[in-house]
Amino acid sequence: MKKFINEPDNIVNDTMEGFVNAYSDRLKKVEGSNVIARKAKKGKGKVGVIIGNGSGHEPACIGFVGKNMLDCNAYGGIFAAPGPDTLLEAIEEADNGEGVVVLISNHAGDVINSKMALDMAEDDDFNVAGVILYDDIASAKKEEEEERRGTVGTLFNYKITGTYAEEKHSLEEVVKMAEKVRNNTRSLSVATVPGTSPITGQKMFEIADDEIEIGMGVHGEEAACNMKMDTAKNIAKIMCDKLIEDKPYSDGDELAVIVNGCGQTTYMELLIFFNEVRKYLKSKNIKVYKPGIGNFVTTQEMGGIALSFCKVDEELKLLWSKETDAPGFPKLLP
Amino acid sequence: MKKFINEPDNIVNDTMEGFVNAYSDRLKKVEGSNVIARKAKKGKGKVGVIIGNGSGHEPACIGFVGKNMLDCNAYGGIFAAPGPDTLLEAIEEADNGEGVVVLISNHAGDVINSKMALDMAEDDDFNVAGVILYDDIASAKKEEEEERRGTVGTLFNYKITGTYAEEKHSLEEVVKMAEKVRNNTRSLSVATVPGTSPITGQKMFEIADDEIEIGMGVHGEEAACNMKMDTAKNIAKIMCDKLIEDKPYSDGDELAVIVNGCGQTTYMELLIFFNEVRKYLKSKNIKVYKPGIGNFVTTQEMGGIALSFCKVDEELKLLWSKETDAPGFPKLLP
């Protein structure tokens, strides 16, 4: 394995230490806890928004803590959900008397630990609510949406719900916004090359040299199907069709779009792929609103692209594009 | 080859089309020319700052066009300098009556074509000047700095000189600033895994499974030496020592730092590596000012890290950190 690390046991600590020192003007690590939080004093009346996640997917989700995004990120082990104690510490740090919404990306460990943390927080008289996020259409059938995994589409929620909470809506309203964004979101990924586990040094799965897998999870979970490598244009069409068919997104809609690089896919390819998505959606009379193109949720150096759509109205457009200082979020506005 | 492209001959056009459509709120392609430019009307009295470069290194350099950075980027073929005509079109687009500075990353094709374009522009009565940038300490000895290649350290110049020009200094002053930044900058890279040429589908070079190469160029040019893979801490120390020894950067200095991912190296690793750089510099009483950590100048999906230092004073700190809407530049300020 040729990764720039020290002891594998220290990866999480070393990553956090590098991160909070790089962005010490705005972010901090909560003393004694694997929680990344904003440094600025909290404004009165703002509901907290947090998420816990396994590390190894950077910039997700430490890179999404900041003004108009998350208040805290509870940072777990490599590909492992943070424990309930860490999530509780994130809730405590994010609470400002108005309560905290815990966004939960739908994976078994994240759901179990987040629910335990929510119970513990209620016992401690915090006003809390959890919203489970699921967006990966490859991981369960339509009408079984709640069984689907949370993948890169959760980023719409971190940004839109995060910005909404900044406008000082109530806990119930913030929960409703998170549910609305989730319900408007669908994602699908395609993998070309496996990533390497930074702990074991092993490839995370196998793919034939001339094939790609459609529907791979963010931890290398089994794909829905595989196909021969094809042009960006053809792959974009296949993925758009699957997403449009599921939602459905239809004629006249406007979509915020994420073209997410999974690790080693170049920005050049992301731009070419985005261009094909844009043209195909245009042919369906669907408009793209301020795309996010880059590496947001990675699976180490896995090759591949995750495509995610969120149907947006005027309110959601403003919330999606409003500026944030979260280091991992793109500059959507000039 | 499993890259998300269409016809290899169309890579450059497809990439540009994706890019200008993604950022159509601020950027445009100059009609009939491979030049990316700002959309906003030019302020009177501003010297233009441009650069030409081969494509395949995205976000470099199309991603560095924007307010407080470049006015234009003349975008060449894959790893090939743009022709003099394209560079001349970039000069014409960037000129606002105050002249244009052409930053030139030191590679044979870029230098020859830029010099031709400068001659042609002078014949057309434009007020122009070229500044050749070189920063890679592995590519020529000390005292032969002018023979060195331009690599990731050129990013300091795009930002600092770009912001300086925005403040409406004269052509001569902008040239002096570009020279100052160049003279304060040194870079060194280390490669773990070769990238794949998107045209031929071939690996760009070979590296043994347990080795890394120090001093690789941005097109896979021969490295200065190789060594066994080591910890992030040890590699950071070796690279810092070589950079400090060359400049020298010394006790009490403050450095802007770039930790550049070459393609497939994860953000997790860049953060861990940055943390070791930071700690080692601290042990030498050298301070880090607002690091840029991410993929800025890539060589397709090459694995590796380029480390670059620029000694900064109070003026340079302000210029480096001031906000820009260039899509490829990080958010240095909260």
XYZ file of C-alpha atoms in Angstrom:
668
model
C 0.000 0.000 0.000
C 1.381 3.401 -0.970
C -0.665 5.832 1.066
C 0.682 8.915 2.781
C -0.149 7.862 6.330
C 1.680 7.081 9.543
C 0.406 4.272 11.778
C -2.931 2.975 10.419
C -4.294 3.267 13.981
C -3.602 7.000 13.900
C -5.270 7.825 10.566
C -8.365 9.368 12.119
C -6.457 11.488 14.630
C -3.870 12.593 12.080
C -6.549 13.551 9.543
C -8.509 15.570 12.096
C -5.384 17.287 13.384
C -4.369 18.278 9.847
C -7.878 19.474 9.102
C -8.473 21.645 12.162
C -5.025 23.178 11.830
C -5.608 23.952 8.143
C -8.941 25.662 8.923
C -8.267 26.944 12.435
C -9.703 30.323 11.408
C -13.207 28.827 11.424
C -13.204 25.233 12.742
C -12.124 23.356 15.847
C -12.058 19.887 17.330
C -14.161 19.563 20.464
C -11.740 18.872 23.326
C -11.466 15.176 24.128
C -13.926 14.128 21.438
C -13.862 13.232 17.729
C -16.235 16.063 16.898
C -15.446 18.823 14.392
C -17.362 22.038 15.107
C -17.544 25.672 14.118
C -15.465 28.104 16.127
C -17.841 31.081 15.878
C -20.152 31.781 18.771
C -23.590 30.407 18.024
C -26.316 32.836 17.080
C -29.351 32.728 19.364
C -32.369 30.920 18.040
C -30.625 28.622 15.596
C -31.464 24.916 15.532
C -28.321 22.774 15.377
C -27.756 20.425 12.425
C -25.244 17.611 12.728
C -24.269 14.336 11.133
C -22.021 11.457 12.124
C -20.157 9.404 9.550
C -17.282 7.027 9.064
C -13.983 8.562 8.006
C -12.186 7.608 4.795
C -14.635 9.574 2.597
C -13.036 13.016 2.901
C -13.968 15.794 2.428
C -17.227 14.137 3.636
C -18.255 15.101 6.178
C -15.675 17.113 8.133
C -15.467 19.391 5.101
C -19.155 20.261 5.351
C -19.009 21.903 8.773
C -19.358 25.657 8.436
C -21.710 28.595 8.193
C -24.825 27.655 6.191
C -23.978 23.962 6.498
C -23.427 21.635 9.457
C -22.777 22.748 13.025
C -20.833 19.598 13.863
C -19.592 16.374 12.401
C -19.135 13.340 14.646
C -16.202 11.637 12.992
C -15.990 7.841 13.190
C -13.314 5.263 12.408
C -12.424 4.315 8.832
C -15.748 3.375 7.187
C -17.228 2.947 10.687
C -20.015 4.983 12.261
C -19.071 7.087 15.278
C -20.263 5.730 18.623
C -23.349 7.065 20.419
C -21.145 8.933 22.901
C -19.427 10.884 20.136
C -22.778 11.676 18.527
C -24.110 12.853 21.890
C -21.094 15.148 22.269
C -21.839 16.593 18.826
C -25.459 17.192 19.890
C -24.318 18.927 23.079
C -21.872 21.102 21.145
C -24.494 22.037 18.502
C -27.313 22.789 20.918
C -28.111 26.395 21.581
C -31.365 25.922 23.447
C -33.401 25.484 20.266
C -32.706 21.792 19.721
C -30.684 19.747 17.272
C -31.564 17.819 14.133
C -29.430 14.744 13.520
C -29.202 13.887 9.832
C -28.559 10.151 9.500
C -27.176 8.602 6.310
C -28.933 5.246 6.031
C -26.355 2.619 6.960
C -26.934 0.090 9.769
C -24.240 1.380 12.155
C -25.121 5.035 11.620
C -28.807 4.420 12.245
C -28.322 2.312 15.399
C -25.776 4.647 16.963
C -27.674 7.805 16.040
C -30.898 6.433 17.552
C -29.051 5.567 20.752
C -27.565 9.058 20.861
C -31.011 10.607 20.304
C -32.391 8.543 23.210
C -29.519 9.569 25.447
C -29.970 13.220 24.470
C -33.680 13.074 25.279
C -32.865 11.565 28.653
C -30.629 14.587 29.191
C -33.555 16.901 28.258
C -32.245 17.989 24.867
C -34.833 18.730 22.219
C -33.703 16.504 19.335
C -34.991 14.833 16.189
C -33.426 12.460 13.681
C -34.047 12.357 9.939
C -32.844 9.288 8.061
C -31.500 10.123 4.581
C -31.630 7.665 1.681
C -31.031 8.435 -1.953
C -29.234 5.535 -3.719
C -31.751 4.079 -6.159
C -29.570 1.003 -6.795
C -29.823 -0.303 -3.249
C -33.570 -0.999 -3.011
C -36.580 -0.946 -5.318
C -38.994 1.907 -5.800
C -41.704 1.835 -3.106
C -38.988 0.573 -0.741
C -37.188 3.915 -0.639
C -36.637 3.722 3.114
C -34.410 0.680 2.617
C -32.071 2.603 0.353
C -28.558 3.650 1.355
C -27.535 7.217 2.002
C -24.922 8.278 -0.549
C -23.733 11.488 -2.150
C -27.226 12.999 -2.382
C -27.052 13.593 1.363
C -24.892 16.584 0.434
C -28.033 18.388 -0.773
C -29.381 18.026 2.729
C -26.227 19.175 4.518
C -26.298 22.359 2.446
C -29.991 23.151 2.004
C -31.167 22.103 5.468
C -28.035 23.637 6.995
C -28.690 27.007 5.361
C -32.392 26.795 6.249
C -31.552 26.232 9.921
C -29.315 29.308 9.802
C -32.460 31.320 9.072
C -33.768 30.390 12.511
C -36.682 28.154 11.736
C -38.070 25.850 14.438
C -36.936 22.276 14.994
C -40.141 20.985 13.383
C -39.637 23.190 10.335
C -36.008 22.095 9.952
C -37.088 18.440 10.119
C -39.707 19.101 7.447
C -37.121 20.753 5.201
C -34.743 17.797 5.606
C -37.554 15.426 4.643
C -38.512 17.548 1.651
C -34.944 17.635 0.348
C -34.556 13.895 0.903
C -37.774 13.202 -0.950
C -36.639 15.339 -3.891
C -33.253 13.581 -4.137
C -32.070 10.509 -6.041
C -28.534 9.248 -6.700
C -26.783 6.556 -8.690
C -23.093 5.725 -8.892
C -20.815 3.931 -11.321
C -17.411 2.479 -10.410
C -14.421 1.792 -12.674
C -11.605 0.957 -10.242
C -11.663 -0.203 -6.596
C -10.197 1.850 -3.771
C -7.675 0.500 -1.258
C -8.512 0.093 2.413
C -6.021 2.274 4.311
C -6.117 -0.213 7.187
C -5.650 -3.549 5.419
C -3.966 -2.321 2.232
C -6.347 -4.553 0.258
C -8.387 -3.574 -2.807
C -11.999 -3.130 -1.719
C -13.522 -5.195 -4.576
C -12.753 -6.516 -8.059
C -13.845 -5.188 -11.463
C -12.870 -6.617 -14.838
C -10.499 -4.428 -16.877
C -13.130 -3.520 -19.452
C -16.176 -3.301 -17.182
C -17.827 -0.794 -14.887
C -20.290 -1.424 -12.088
C -23.486 0.547 -11.708
C -24.907 1.103 -8.241
C -21.802 0.626 -6.117
C -22.153 1.807 -2.498
C -19.800 4.284 -0.862
C -18.013 1.488 1.010
C -17.716 -0.777 -2.038
C -21.059 -2.469 -1.367
C -22.225 -4.777 -4.126
C -23.362 -3.102 -7.327
C -26.744 -3.611 -8.950
C -25.286 -4.603 -12.317
C -22.194 -4.293 -14.457
C -21.667 -3.343 -18.093
C -18.822 -2.835 -20.556
C -17.055 0.506 -20.340
C -18.739 2.967 -22.683
C -18.529 6.619 -23.685
C -19.287 9.385 -21.202
C -22.334 10.197 -23.331
C -23.812 6.711 -23.164
C -23.097 6.244 -19.456
C -24.643 9.648 -18.700
C -27.785 8.698 -20.641
C -28.145 5.354 -18.827
C -27.729 6.989 -15.427
C -30.033 9.929 -16.172
C -32.722 7.579 -17.455
C -32.579 5.453 -14.301
C -32.812 8.531 -12.082
C -35.611 10.158 -14.085
C -37.564 6.906 -14.159
C -37.337 6.482 -10.400
C -38.381 9.877 -9.175
C -39.829 10.848 -11.718
C -38.200 14.111 -12.647
C -40.136 15.479 -15.571
C -40.518 18.015 -18.341
C -40.101 21.568 -17.050
C -38.376 20.591 -13.782
C -35.280 22.283 -12.504
C -32.644 20.143 -10.775
C -29.644 20.890 -8.643
C -27.047 18.375 -9.821
C -24.015 16.831 -8.156
C -21.371 15.120 -10.265
C -19.224 13.519 -7.579
C -15.815 12.038 -8.227
C -15.342 8.909 -6.102
C -11.590 9.374 -5.704
C -9.319 8.923 -8.702
C -11.617 10.069 -11.489
C -10.215 13.304 -12.883
C -11.920 16.690 -12.845
C -11.538 16.622 -16.650
C -13.749 13.519 -16.764
C -16.251 14.980 -14.293
C -16.618 18.025 -16.564
C -17.055 15.888 -19.683
C -19.596 13.705 -17.895
C -21.445 16.756 -16.546
C -21.616 18.160 -20.058
C -23.351 14.992 -21.281
C -25.764 15.003 -18.319
C -26.601 18.635 -19.013
C -27.243 18.021 -22.707
C -29.340 14.929 -22.070
C -31.472 16.656 -19.438
C -31.915 19.590 -21.823
C -33.252 17.187 -24.450
C -35.879 16.196 -21.855
C -36.647 19.866 -21.117
C -35.120 19.550 -17.633
C -32.954 22.438 -16.506
C -29.758 22.202 -14.425
C -29.362 24.642 -11.532
C -25.821 25.423 -10.252
C -24.095 22.049 -10.383
C -21.605 20.874 -7.770
C -18.769 19.134 -9.636
C -15.849 17.636 -7.731
C -14.772 15.120 -5.110
C -17.218 15.475 -2.243
C -17.884 11.951 -0.968
C -14.952 9.690 -1.840
C -14.208 6.028 -1.228
C -10.472 6.344 -0.943
C -8.984 6.319 -4.473
C -11.922 4.454 -6.036
C -12.529 5.387 -9.673
C -16.061 6.322 -10.594
C -18.762 8.948 -10.584
C -21.875 9.386 -8.474
C -24.659 11.403 -10.078
C -27.282 12.988 -7.867
C -30.347 15.097 -8.602
C -32.458 17.233 -6.294
C -35.589 18.851 -7.672
C -35.503 22.498 -6.638
C -38.048 25.298 -6.341
C -37.175 28.968 -5.801
C -36.688 28.515 -2.054
C -34.430 25.473 -2.443
C -32.378 27.212 -5.138
C -31.535 30.072 -2.788
C -30.685 27.694 0.043
C -28.500 25.479 -2.174
C -26.454 28.297 -3.660
C -26.010 30.602 -0.667
C -22.376 30.998 0.275
C -20.758 28.794 2.914
C -17.254 28.709 4.369
C -17.317 24.916 4.720
C -13.991 23.922 3.106
C -15.361 20.956 1.140
C -18.313 22.672 -0.537
C -17.879 24.234 -4.005
C -18.229 27.920 -4.882
C -21.652 27.909 -6.493
C -22.060 31.679 -6.694
C -19.705 34.118 -8.428
C -8.620 2.623 -20.517
C -11.623 3.375 -18.322
C -11.999 7.118 -18.539
C -15.293 8.976 -18.793
C -14.652 10.529 -22.184
C -16.146 10.421 -25.672
C -13.820 10.561 -28.681
C -10.229 11.248 -27.501
C -10.064 13.968 -30.182
C -12.941 15.767 -28.475
C -11.592 15.756 -24.908
C -10.528 19.391 -24.936
C -13.768 20.674 -26.456
C -15.939 18.498 -24.216
C -14.070 19.588 -21.094
C -14.343 23.270 -21.968
C -18.029 22.948 -22.845
C -18.747 21.248 -19.520
C -16.730 23.852 -17.663
C -18.229 27.000 -19.162
C -21.721 25.602 -18.784
C -21.102 24.710 -15.138
C -19.822 28.227 -14.381
C -21.782 30.248 -16.919
C -22.656 32.747 -14.181
C -19.073 34.047 -14.258
C -17.053 32.471 -17.078
C -17.259 32.120 -20.842
C -15.379 30.642 -23.762
C -14.189 33.261 -26.248
C -16.099 32.663 -29.475
C -14.113 30.595 -31.972
C -11.108 30.231 -29.694
C -9.886 27.898 -26.920
C -9.763 30.734 -24.440
C -11.618 30.754 -21.121
C -12.346 34.260 -19.865
C -14.322 36.145 -17.258
C -17.791 37.267 -18.225
C -17.863 40.491 -16.185
C -17.096 43.754 -17.947
C -13.498 44.743 -17.305
C -12.826 47.529 -14.830
C -10.872 50.445 -16.304
C -7.226 50.614 -15.410
C -6.639 46.942 -14.720
C -3.658 45.177 -16.260
C -4.628 41.801 -17.705
C -3.019 38.611 -16.379
C -3.180 35.439 -18.439
C -1.553 32.055 -18.808
C -1.594 29.324 -21.432
C -1.202 25.673 -20.532
C -1.780 22.165 -21.767
C -5.032 20.516 -20.752
C -5.187 17.277 -18.756
C -4.168 18.973 -15.479
C -7.603 20.215 -14.413
C -8.578 22.294 -12.539
C -5.291 23.896 -13.743
C -5.606 26.350 -15.295
C -9.192 26.877 -16.505
C -10.235 26.717 -12.850
C -8.070 29.702 -11.952
C -9.847 32.235 -14.159
C -11.909 34.603 -12.045
C -11.946 37.780 -10.013
C -8.643 38.229 -8.156
C -7.002 35.574 -10.309
C -6.479 35.185 -14.059
C -8.341 37.157 -16.729
C -7.955 34.385 -19.306
C -6.584 30.935 -19.792
C -5.423 29.841 -23.258
C -6.240 26.154 -23.161
C -4.038 23.789 -25.172
C -4.272 20.149 -26.225
C -3.662 17.326 -23.747
C -0.270 18.079 -22.149
C 0.469 20.407 -25.105
C 0.991 24.155 -24.991
C -1.627 26.280 -26.777
C -0.483 27.779 -30.067
C 0.650 31.403 -30.398
C -2.653 32.331 -32.064
C -4.660 31.126 -29.077
C -2.343 32.961 -26.705
C -2.713 36.126 -28.787
C -6.495 35.809 -28.593
C -6.204 35.537 -24.805
C -4.072 38.691 -24.762
C -6.630 40.549 -26.902
C -9.476 39.413 -24.652
C -7.609 40.393 -21.464
C -6.425 43.781 -22.658
C -8.222 46.816 -21.384
C -5.811 49.473 -22.611
C -3.431 48.978 -19.687
C -1.509 46.043 -21.094
C -1.286 42.348 -20.335
C 1.186 40.229 -18.378
C 1.643 36.696 -19.701
C 2.693 34.286 -16.969
C 4.636 31.432 -18.565
C 5.173 28.112 -16.809
C 8.672 27.023 -17.824
C 8.236 24.223 -20.353
C 9.740 24.382 -23.856
C 6.463 24.582 -25.793
C 4.907 27.124 -23.451
C 7.942 29.386 -23.598
C 8.338 29.267 -27.396
C 4.653 29.830 -28.111
C 4.253 32.538 -25.478
C 7.256 34.438 -26.829
C 5.809 34.251 -30.338
C 2.470 35.504 -29.056
C 4.182 38.367 -27.202
C 5.981 39.365 -30.419
C 2.761 39.223 -32.407
C 0.967 41.295 -29.742
C 3.702 43.937 -29.823
C 3.414 44.083 -33.595
C -0.281 44.774 -33.034
C 0.622 47.585 -30.589
C -0.415 45.851 -27.416
C 1.558 46.694 -24.300
C 2.653 43.255 -23.072
C 5.258 41.540 -20.929
C 6.052 37.905 -20.181
C 7.275 36.464 -16.892
C 8.663 32.931 -16.939
C 7.785 30.958 -13.812
C 9.981 28.158 -12.447
C 9.702 26.532 -9.059
C 10.535 22.793 -9.233
C 13.806 22.342 -7.350
C 14.230 18.778 -8.659
C 14.596 19.813 -12.295
C 17.803 21.872 -12.132
C 20.462 22.720 -9.586
C 20.561 25.771 -7.363
C 22.147 28.707 -9.216
C 20.445 27.348 -12.347
C 16.944 28.296 -11.175
C 15.953 29.589 -14.604
C 16.309 26.080 -16.019
C 13.756 24.710 -13.606
C 10.270 23.601 -14.621
C 7.120 25.439 -13.702
C 4.955 23.230 -11.473
C 2.337 23.679 -8.785
C 4.039 26.705 -7.218
C 2.847 28.736 -10.212
C -0.506 28.766 -8.391
C 0.926 31.281 -5.913
C 1.536 33.573 -8.862
C -1.900 33.129 -10.440
C -3.466 34.152 -7.143
C -1.123 36.753 -5.701
C -0.217 38.500 -8.960
C -3.833 38.179 -10.140
C -5.168 39.895 -7.022
C -2.420 42.517 -7.188
C -3.364 43.388 -10.781
C -6.969 43.806 -9.635
C -5.750 46.677 -7.461
C -4.810 48.559 -10.629
C -1.060 48.669 -10.475
C 0.925 49.421 -13.635
C 2.232 46.764 -16.020
C 5.751 47.224 -14.660
C 4.551 46.832 -11.082
C 2.583 43.683 -11.940
C 5.676 42.203 -13.608
C 7.726 42.996 -10.498
C 5.165 41.330 -8.265
C 5.160 38.194 -10.451
C 8.956 38.058 -10.225
C 8.887 38.553 -6.470
C 6.394 35.739 -5.965
C 8.372 33.447 -8.274
C 11.575 34.192 -6.415
C 9.908 33.389 -3.074
C 8.510 30.050 -4.325
C 9.949 26.528 -4.365
C 8.188 23.195 -5.052
C 8.951 19.496 -4.926
C 6.743 16.551 -5.816
C 6.612 12.882 -5.006
C 4.815 10.257 -7.106
C 3.438 6.876 -6.034
C 1.387 5.737 -9.046
C 1.501 6.766 -12.731
C -1.438 8.428 -14.476
C -2.932 7.190 -17.741
C -2.735 9.200 -20.943
C -6.337 9.866 -21.997
C -5.234 9.736 -25.643
C -3.138 6.563 -25.780
C -4.595 4.744 -22.772
C -1.019 3.959 -21.648
C 0.471 4.408 -18.185
C 2.697 7.480 -18.262
C 5.677 5.819 -16.503
C 6.587 2.886 -14.243
C 7.199 2.806 -10.492
C 8.000 -0.289 -8.429
C 5.231 -1.406 -6.061
C 7.100 -0.405 -2.928
C 8.813 2.724 -4.232
C 8.053 6.402 -4.719
C 9.786 8.903 -6.957
C 10.866 12.315 -5.780
C 10.941 15.182 -8.228
C 8.504 13.928 -10.868
C 7.355 16.574 -13.366
C 3.715 17.376 -14.041
C 3.804 15.410 -17.313
C 5.572 12.394 -15.796
C 9.032 13.798 -16.550
C 11.886 11.826 -15.043
C 12.294 12.059 -11.285
C 15.451 13.127 -9.489
C 15.615 10.005 -7.336
C 13.492 7.236 -5.917
C 13.146 5.745 -2.456
C 11.154 3.090 -0.616
C 7.664 4.122 0.442
C 7.798 5.570 3.943
C 5.504 7.215 6.486
C 3.863 10.577 5.802
C 6.025 11.983 8.588
C 9.315 10.863 7.072
C 8.389 11.876 3.528
C 7.254 15.303 4.764
C 10.570 15.790 6.573
C 12.624 14.822 3.501
C 10.647 17.177 1.259
C 10.659 20.087 3.719
C 14.401 19.739 4.223
C 15.060 19.833 0.473
C 12.871 22.928 0.059
C 14.322 24.742 3.080
C 17.866 23.943 1.963
C 17.254 25.318 -1.519
C 15.656 28.645 -0.782
C 16.593 28.936 2.119
C 13.492 29.493 4.164
C 14.621 30.169 7.690
C 13.823 30.645 11.331
C 11.010 33.174 11.820
C 9.731 33.037 8.238
C 6.081 32.724 7.353
C 5.141 30.545 4.369
C 1.994 30.115 2.338
C 1.867 26.372 1.681
C 0.266 24.294 -1.047
C -0.250 20.568 -0.538
C -1.338 19.501 -4.010
C -2.852 16.124 -4.779
C -1.606 14.910 -8.169
C -4.800 13.007 -8.994
C -5.660 9.883 -7.032
C -4.142 10.717 -3.678
C -6.985 11.142 -1.207
C -7.849 14.329 0.676
C -7.389 12.237 3.847
C -3.734 11.685 2.899
C -3.244 15.329 1.924
C -4.486 16.357 5.385
C -2.220 13.848 7.154
C 0.734 14.972 5.048
C -0.053 18.652 5.676
C -0.147 17.957 9.401
C 3.379 16.537 9.277
C 4.627 19.470 7.179
C 3.083 21.894 9.642
C 4.642 20.181 12.653
C 8.057 19.913 11.027
C 8.079 23.573 9.981
C 6.990 24.529 13.486
C 10.006 22.654 14.874
C 12.128 24.923 12.655
C 10.255 28.017 13.885
C 8.656 28.509 10.451
C 4.973 29.440 10.437
C 2.336 28.252 7.958
C -0.039 30.868 6.545
C -3.422 29.701 5.147
C -2.573 26.471 3.337
C -4.198 25.411 0.082
C -4.868 21.673 0.342
C -6.474 19.804 -2.550
C -6.161 18.825 -6.203
C -5.069 21.954 -8.050
C -2.585 20.813 -10.691
C -3.172 17.167 -11.552
C -1.530 14.737 -13.948
C -4.593 12.692 -14.744
C -5.031 10.081 -11.986
C -1.364 10.056 -10.984
C -0.823 9.296 -7.282
C 1.407 11.675 -5.403
C 1.767 14.996 -3.661
C 3.438 18.229 -4.690
C 4.547 20.466 -1.837
C 5.086 24.142 -2.499
C 6.191 27.026 -0.291
C 6.004 30.764 -0.881
C 7.599 33.084 1.638
C 5.021 35.755 2.454
C 5.103 39.216 3.996
C 2.028 41.162 5.106
C 1.252 42.357 1.560
C 1.551 38.882 0.046
C -0.593 37.365 2.816
C -3.464 39.701 1.978
C -3.136 39.035 -1.747
C -2.952 35.260 -1.287
C -5.993 34.987 0.949
C -8.351 37.535 -0.630
C -11.516 35.940 -1.919
C -11.805 34.786 -5.549
C -14.654 33.215 -7.483
C -12.275 31.088 -9.573
C -13.836 27.617 -9.270
C -10.577 25.725 -8.731
C -9.137 27.851 -5.924
C -9.787 26.904 -2.275
C -11.706 28.976 0.286
C -8.844 30.364 2.307
C -10.879 32.839 4.327
C -13.866 32.024 6.548
